[in-house]
Amino acid sequence: MGGAVEYSTEQAQRKQSPILANGLAILLVSRLLSAWYNIIHDCDEVYNYWEPLHYIMYGYGMQTWEYSAAFALRSWWYIVLHGMIGWPLSLVFGKVAVFYGVRAVLAVLSALAEWTLCSAVATRYHPHVAKLYLVFSVFSSGMFVSSSAFLPSSVAMVAMTLGAAGVLQRNDTLVIWSAVVGCTWGWIVAALAFIPYAIWVLVSSENMFRSWRTLFMAAMAACVPLVACDRWYYGSWKASLVNFLEYNVKGGGKSDLYGIEPATYYLRNGLNQLQTVLPLALVFPLMIGWKPRSHSMPRTTALFTVLAPAFVWLAAISYLPHKEERFLYVVYPLLLLAAAAVTVQLKDFFNAVFPAWLVRRLVAFGVLSTCVLGISRTRALTQHYGAQMSLYRMLPADSNQQARVCVGTEWYRFPSSFFLPGPEYRLQFVTSGFDGLLPRPFEETKDGTMAAPQQFNDMNRSEPDNYWDSADGCDYFVTSSTHHDDATRHMIDGAVLDQEKWKVRASVPMVDTAASPALYRALYIPFLSEKRNTWMTYILLERKKSLL
């Protein structure tokens, strides 16, 4: 691995640019905007994290099979940690405000980790690379999506960012704690990405006894509360981390039950979220050993150990048959740093071939284009696919009796029970043709987390008890329609909905992904996206009063 990282004393003493001097404030603003405007991109974030959090805070919510005491694949400690943020907020604010408050804290933690890495790059490698990394990070749609997400992969991303800073600073304590906490409290699978850092600690540690002691202390500090918390919530001793690994890894794992994607999946999704940054980052391994023409420019080998986890991780997750975009979150900051390093190295090379003014303008144009693409992608995500974040807030604030809010085909877009106005409202699934295993309500009892409902299985096999066969018991229904003039026509759930019994309470436009051109739905292009995309209507239906 090349053990040590090369540092330059001269570079460490350089005066920071205004961008770097104000970098933390810039990152905080950017990440708080993510907390407010980011949508939920994955139904796993809702049903595996927001719903359990809502349950322990308010006493009701939807449960997935992973939280059944019979399987215990998920640790309650991760949920409780976020509850420590949410509970104080709930004493003052409503549920939606608590939702965004939890997000804001996650976003701030990401900003602090990114700033730690940026500062380490500025003082230990090169301030120009740090400045460019900061710019890429602030405008990256990938970081916009991942920094405020309530997902273990986002926790692993923050830990990886701090670990990278620790390697640059030669701080093996920071590296060890980041790896242990990120893998145990976040995502245990991310341990694969931390392997290069583990090797770095073994090779470069000046006091191996101290490093092993730090590892033991970090492991105990991380594992003891996790195991104790699972004991409390599941009602018996559970090894959730082991259960998770066994289910996903043993015998090839069972994750392929949830979909299989080709090897090019991450290339396509990486280009979607990182745009031109991804190809630049992938060039980095080809530049190992590149001899800079400028004496003030360090070799790219100085960043080899820091960035190695990105390429180890990309290889590992590309090999797995089941692929999801959120798996990429773990190494987003490292890919941004790799792209920044390559850009600065290329600028140094071309300065010796072409006039400096021309190179500066070309680099400025490239960076500006990257920023514009990032903003365009971010705007597309929020404007084209954010209907659910506003539609559920249009439910009546109060209900005199229990109200069932039903979903059929649109079950995967439910933004969580935090968006149901009060305890009278409950989510209910209605048959939709989905042949996988749907969640079901947690037991609303004191020992509800200890239950092992018979309606759960670990084979993603549909259970009829988890949904209704008709919408007769529904008070509200969320669906979508491809018809704009009369939203109750051509409804995607028309088979279970009688138009005569329902009226439209609210509707929000949303891009029809299947019918829209890839370019205009993936990026927001002023004027053209509105015209070229095919729009559908996201609808909140209310049962007519006379028929209640």
JSON list of N, CA and C in Angstrom, two decimals, residues 82-123:
[
{"chain": "A", "resi": 82, "resn": "HIS", "atom": "N", "xyz": [-30.92, 7.86, 16.53]},
{"chain": "A", "resi": 82, "resn": "HIS", "atom": "CA", "xyz": [-31.67, 8.94, 15.88]},
{"chain": "A", "resi": 82, "resn": "HIS", "atom": "C", "xyz": [-32.84, 9.39, 16.74]},
{"chain": "A", "resi": 83, "resn": "GLY", "atom": "N", "xyz": [-33.33, 8.47, 17.57]},
{"chain": "A", "resi": 83, "resn": "GLY", "atom": "CA", "xyz": [-34.35, 8.86, 18.53]},
{"chain": "A", "resi": 83, "resn": "GLY", "atom": "C", "xyz": [-33.84, 9.88, 19.54]},
{"chain": "A", "resi": 84, "resn": "MET", "atom": "N", "xyz": [-32.56, 9.80, 19.86]},
{"chain": "A", "resi": 84, "resn": "MET", "atom": "CA", "xyz": [-31.96, 10.78, 20.78]},
{"chain": "A", "resi": 84, "resn": "MET", "atom": "C", "xyz": [-32.00, 12.19, 20.20]},
{"chain": "A", "resi": 85, "resn": "ILE", "atom": "N", "xyz": [-32.07, 12.28, 18.88]},
{"chain": "A", "resi": 85, "resn": "ILE", "atom": "CA", "xyz": [-32.26, 13.58, 18.24]},
{"chain": "A", "resi": 85, "resn": "ILE", "atom": "C", "xyz": [-33.74, 13.93, 18.19]},
{"chain": "A", "resi": 86, "resn": "GLY", "atom": "N", "xyz": [-34.55, 12.94, 17.82]},
{"chain": "A", "resi": 86, "resn": "GLY", "atom": "CA", "xyz": [-35.96, 13.19, 17.60]},
{"chain": "A", "resi": 86, "resn": "GLY", "atom": "C", "xyz": [-36.77, 13.44, 18.86]},
{"chain": "A", "resi": 87, "resn": "TRP", "atom": "N", "xyz": [-36.50, 12.70, 19.94]},
{"chain": "A", "resi": 87, "resn": "TRP", "atom": "CA", "xyz": [-37.30, 12.85, 21.15]},
{"chain": "A", "resi": 87, "resn": "TRP", "atom": "C", "xyz": [-37.30, 14.27, 21.71]},
{"chain": "A", "resi": 88, "resn": "PRO", "atom": "N", "xyz": [-36.15, 14.93, 21.90]},
{"chain": "A", "resi": 88, "resn": "PRO", "atom": "CA", "xyz": [-36.20, 16.31, 22.39]},
{"chain": "A", "resi": 88, "resn": "PRO", "atom": "C", "xyz": [-36.96, 17.25, 21.45]},
{"chain": "A", "resi": 89, "resn": "LEU", "atom": "N", "xyz": [-36.79, 17.04, 20.14]},
{"chain": "A", "resi": 89, "resn": "LEU", "atom": "CA", "xyz": [-37.50, 17.88, 19.19]},
{"chain": "A", "resi": 89, "resn": "LEU", "atom": "C", "xyz": [-39.01, 17.68, 19.27]},
{"chain": "A", "resi": 90, "resn": "SER", "atom": "N", "xyz": [-39.44, 16.45, 19.54]},
{"chain": "A", "resi": 90, "resn": "SER", "atom": "CA", "xyz": [-40.87, 16.15, 19.58]},
{"chain": "A", "resi": 90, "resn": "SER", "atom": "C", "xyz": [-41.57, 16.83, 20.76]},
{"chain": "A", "resi": 91, "resn": "LEU", "atom": "N", "xyz": [-40.80, 17.25, 21.77]},
{"chain": "A", "resi": 91, "resn": "LEU", "atom": "CA", "xyz": [-41.39, 17.94, 22.91]},
{"chain": "A", "resi": 91, "resn": "LEU", "atom": "C", "xyz": [-41.84, 19.35, 22.55]},
{"chain": "A", "resi": 92, "resn": "VAL", "atom": "N", "xyz": [-41.30, 19.86, 21.45]},
{"chain": "A", "resi": 92, "resn": "VAL", "atom": "CA", "xyz": [-41.58, 21.24, 21.05]},
{"chain": "A", "resi": 92, "resn": "VAL", "atom": "C", "xyz": [-42.28, 21.32, 19.70]},
{"chain": "A", "resi": 93, "resn": "PHE", "atom": "N", "xyz": [-41.92, 20.42, 18.78]},
{"chain": "A", "resi": 93, "resn": "PHE", "atom": "CA", "xyz": [-42.37, 20.54, 17.40]},
{"chain": "A", "resi": 93, "resn": "PHE", "atom": "C", "xyz": [-43.28, 19.37, 17.00]},
{"chain": "A", "resi": 94, "resn": "GLY", "atom": "N", "xyz": [-43.97, 19.57, 15.89]},
{"chain": "A", "resi": 94, "resn": "GLY", "atom": "CA", "xyz": [-44.78, 18.52, 15.30]},
{"chain": "A", "resi": 94, "resn": "GLY", "atom": "C", "xyz": [-43.95, 17.49, 14.57]},
{"chain": "A", "resi": 95, "resn": "LYS", "atom": "N", "xyz": [-44.63, 16.47, 14.03]},
{"chain": "A", "resi": 95, "resn": "LYS", "atom": "CA", "xyz": [-43.90, 15.33, 13.45]},
{"chain": "A", "resi": 95, "resn": "LYS", "atom": "C", "xyz": [-43.09, 15.71, 12.22]},
{"chain": "A", "resi": 96, "resn": "VAL", "atom": "N", "xyz": [-43.64, 16.53, 11.36]},
{"chain": "A", "resi": 96, "resn": "VAL", "atom": "CA", "xyz": [-42.91, 16.91, 10.15]},
{"chain": "A", "resi": 96, "resn": "VAL", "atom": "C", "xyz": [-41.65, 17.68, 10.51]},
{"chain": "A", "resi": 97, "resn": "ALA", "atom": "N", "xyz": [-41.76, 18.57, 11.49]},
{"chain": "A", "resi": 97, "resn": "ALA", "atom": "CA", "xyz": [-40.59, 19.33, 11.93]},
{"chain": "A", "resi": 97, "resn": "ALA", "atom": "C", "xyz": [-39.54, 18.41, 12.55]},
{"chain": "A", "resi": 98, "resn": "VAL", "atom": "N", "xyz": [-39.98, 17.38, 13.26]},
{"chain": "A", "resi": 98, "resn": "VAL", "atom": "CA", "xyz": [-39.04, 16.40, 13.82]},
{"chain": "A", "resi": 98, "resn": "VAL", "atom": "C", "xyz": [-38.31, 15.68, 12.69]},
{"chain": "A", "resi": 99, "resn": "PHE", "atom": "N", "xyz": [-39.05, 15.29, 11.67]},
{"chain": "A", "resi": 99, "resn": "PHE", "atom": "CA", "xyz": [-38.46, 14.63, 10.51]},
{"chain": "A", "resi": 99, "resn": "PHE", "atom": "C", "xyz": [-37.33, 15.48, 9.93]},
{"chain": "A", "resi": 100, "resn": "TYR", "atom": "N", "xyz": [-37.61, 16.74, 9.68]},
{"chain": "A", "resi": 100, "resn": "TYR", "atom": "CA", "xyz": [-36.60, 17.61, 9.08]},
{"chain": "A", "resi": 100, "resn": "TYR", "atom": "C", "xyz": [-35.50, 17.98, 10.08]},
{"chain": "A", "resi": 101, "resn": "GLY", "atom": "N", "xyz": [-35.83, 17.99, 11.37]},
{"chain": "A", "resi": 101, "resn": "GLY", "atom": "CA", "xyz": [-34.81, 18.24, 12.37]},
{"chain": "A", "resi": 101, "resn": "GLY", "atom": "C", "xyz": [-33.78, 17.13, 12.45]},
{"chain": "A", "resi": 102, "resn": "VAL", "atom": "N", "xyz": [-34.25, 15.87, 12.40]},
{"chain": "A", "resi": 102, "resn": "VAL", "atom": "CA", "xyz": [-33.33, 14.73, 12.38]},
{"chain": "A", "resi": 102, "resn": "VAL", "atom": "C", "xyz": [-32.45, 14.80, 11.14]},
{"chain": "A", "resi": 103, "resn": "ARG", "atom": "N", "xyz": [-33.07, 15.10, 10.02]},
{"chain": "A", "resi": 103, "resn": "ARG", "atom": "CA", "xyz": [-32.31, 15.24, 8.78]},
{"chain": "A", "resi": 103, "resn": "ARG", "atom": "C", "xyz": [-31.24, 16.32, 8.89]},
{"chain": "A", "resi": 104, "resn": "ALA", "atom": "N", "xyz": [-31.59, 17.44, 9.50]},
{"chain": "A", "resi": 104, "resn": "ALA", "atom": "CA", "xyz": [-30.65, 18.55, 9.61]},
{"chain": "A", "resi": 104, "resn": "ALA", "atom": "C", "xyz": [-29.41, 18.14, 10.40]},
{"chain": "A", "resi": 105, "resn": "VAL", "atom": "N", "xyz": [-29.60, 17.38, 11.48]},
{"chain": "A", "resi": 105, "resn": "VAL", "atom": "CA", "xyz": [-28.46, 16.92, 12.28]},
{"chain": "A", "resi": 105, "resn": "VAL", "atom": "C", "xyz": [-27.58, 16.00, 11.45]},
{"chain": "A", "resi": 106, "resn": "LEU", "atom": "N", "xyz": [-28.19, 15.08, 10.70]},
{"chain": "A", "resi": 106, "resn": "LEU", "atom": "CA", "xyz": [-27.41, 14.19, 9.83]},
{"chain": "A", "resi": 106, "resn": "LEU", "atom": "C", "xyz": [-26.62, 15.00, 8.81]},
{"chain": "A", "resi": 107, "resn": "ALA", "atom": "N", "xyz": [-27.25, 16.02, 8.26]},
{"chain": "A", "resi": 107, "resn": "ALA", "atom": "CA", "xyz": [-26.58, 16.86, 7.26]},
{"chain": "A", "resi": 107, "resn": "ALA", "atom": "C", "xyz": [-25.41, 17.62, 7.85]},
{"chain": "A", "resi": 108, "resn": "VAL", "atom": "N", "xyz": [-25.57, 18.12, 9.08]},
{"chain": "A", "resi": 108, "resn": "VAL", "atom": "CA", "xyz": [-24.49, 18.85, 9.74]},
{"chain": "A", "resi": 108, "resn": "VAL", "atom": "C", "xyz": [-23.31, 17.92, 10.02]},
{"chain": "A", "resi": 109, "resn": "LEU", "atom": "N", "xyz": [-23.59, 16.70, 10.46]},
{"chain": "A", "resi": 109, "resn": "LEU", "atom": "CA", "xyz": [-22.52, 15.74, 10.71]},
{"chain": "A", "resi": 109, "resn": "LEU", "atom": "C", "xyz": [-21.75, 15.43, 9.43]},
{"chain": "A", "resi": 110, "resn": "SER", "atom": "N", "xyz": [-22.46, 15.31, 8.33]},
{"chain": "A", "resi": 110, "resn": "SER", "atom": "CA", "xyz": [-21.78, 15.09, 7.05]},
{"chain": "A", "resi": 110, "resn": "SER", "atom": "C", "xyz": [-20.90, 16.28, 6.69]},
{"chain": "A", "resi": 111, "resn": "ALA", "atom": "N", "xyz": [-21.41, 17.49, 6.88]},
{"chain": "A", "resi": 111, "resn": "ALA", "atom": "CA", "xyz": [-20.64, 18.70, 6.57]},
{"chain": "A", "resi": 111, "resn": "ALA", "atom": "C", "xyz": [-19.37, 18.77, 7.41]},
{"chain": "A", "resi": 112, "resn": "LEU", "atom": "N", "xyz": [-19.47, 18.44, 8.68]},
{"chain": "A", "resi": 112, "resn": "LEU", "atom": "CA", "xyz": [-18.30, 18.47, 9.56]},
{"chain": "A", "resi": 112, "resn": "LEU", "atom": "C", "xyz": [-17.25, 17.46, 9.12]},
{"chain": "A", "resi": 113, "resn": "ALA", "atom": "N", "xyz": [-17.70, 16.25, 8.73]},
{"chain": "A", "resi": 113, "resn": "ALA", "atom": "CA", "xyz": [-16.76, 15.24, 8.26]},
{"chain": "A", "resi": 113, "resn": "ALA", "atom": "C", "xyz": [-16.09, 15.68, 6.96]},
{"chain": "A", "resi": 114, "resn": "GLU", "atom": "N", "xyz": [-16.87, 16.24, 6.05]},
{"chain": "A", "resi": 114, "resn": "GLU", "atom": "CA", "xyz": [-16.30, 16.71, 4.78]},
{"chain": "A", "resi": 114, "resn": "GLU", "atom": "C", "xyz": [-15.29, 17.83, 5.01]},
{"chain": "A", "resi": 115, "resn": "TRP", "atom": "N", "xyz": [-15.59, 18.71, 5.94]},
{"chain": "A", "resi": 115, "resn": "TRP", "atom": "CA", "xyz": [-14.67, 19.80, 6.23]},
{"chain": "A", "resi": 115, "resn": "TRP", "atom": "C", "xyz": [-13.38, 19.29, 6.86]},
{"chain": "A", "resi": 116, "resn": "THR", "atom": "N", "xyz": [-13.50, 18.26, 7.68]},
{"chain": "A", "resi": 116, "resn": "THR", "atom": "CA", "xyz": [-12.30, 17.65, 8.27]},
{"chain": "A", "resi": 116, "resn": "THR", "atom": "C", "xyz": [-11.40, 17.09, 7.18]},
{"chain": "A", "resi": 117, "resn": "LEU", "atom": "N", "xyz": [-11.99, 16.42, 6.21]},
{"chain": "A", "resi": 117, "resn": "LEU", "atom": "CA", "xyz": [-11.20, 15.88, 5.09]},
{"chain": "A", "resi": 117, "resn": "LEU", "atom": "C", "xyz": [-10.62, 17.01, 4.24]},
{"chain": "A", "resi": 118, "resn": "CYS", "atom": "N", "xyz": [-11.42, 18.01, 3.97]},
{"chain": "A", "resi": 118, "resn": "CYS", "atom": "CA", "xyz": [-10.96, 19.14, 3.17]},
{"chain": "A", "resi": 118, "resn": "CYS", "atom": "C", "xyz": [-9.76, 19.83, 3.81]},
{"chain": "A", "resi": 119, "resn": "SER", "atom": "N", "xyz": [-9.83, 20.04, 5.12]},
{"chain": "A", "resi": 119, "resn": "SER", "atom": "CA", "xyz": [-8.73, 20.68, 5.84]},
{"chain": "A", "resi": 119, "resn": "SER", "atom": "C", "xyz": [-7.48, 19.82, 5.80]},
{"chain": "A", "resi": 120, "resn": "ALA", "atom": "N", "xyz": [-7.66, 18.50, 5.94]},
{"chain": "A", "resi": 120, "resn": "ALA", "atom": "CA", "xyz": [-6.52, 17.60, 5.90]},
{"chain": "A", "resi": 120, "resn": "ALA", "atom": "C", "xyz": [-5.86, 17.61, 4.53]},
{"chain": "A", "resi": 121, "resn": "VAL", "atom": "N", "xyz": [-6.65, 17.66, 3.48]},
{"chain": "A", "resi": 121, "resn": "VAL", "atom": "CA", "xyz": [-6.10, 17.72, 2.12]},
{"chain": "A", "resi": 121, "resn": "VAL", "atom": "C", "xyz": [-5.35, 19.04, 1.91]},
{"chain": "A", "resi": 122, "resn": "ALA", "atom": "N", "xyz": [-5.90, 20.12, 2.43]},
{"chain": "A", "resi": 122, "resn": "ALA", "atom": "CA", "xyz": [-5.27, 21.44, 2.25]},
{"chain": "A", "resi": 122, "resn": "ALA", "atom": "C", "xyz": [-3.92, 21.52, 2.94]},
{"chain": "A", "resi": 123, "resn": "THR", "atom": "N", "xyz": [-3.79, 20.94, 4.11]},
{"chain": "A", "resi": 123, "resn": "THR", "atom": "CA", "xyz": [-2.56, 21.07, 4.88]},
{"chain": "A", "resi": 123, "resn": "THR", "atom": "C", "xyz": [-1.57, 19.93, 4.67]}
]
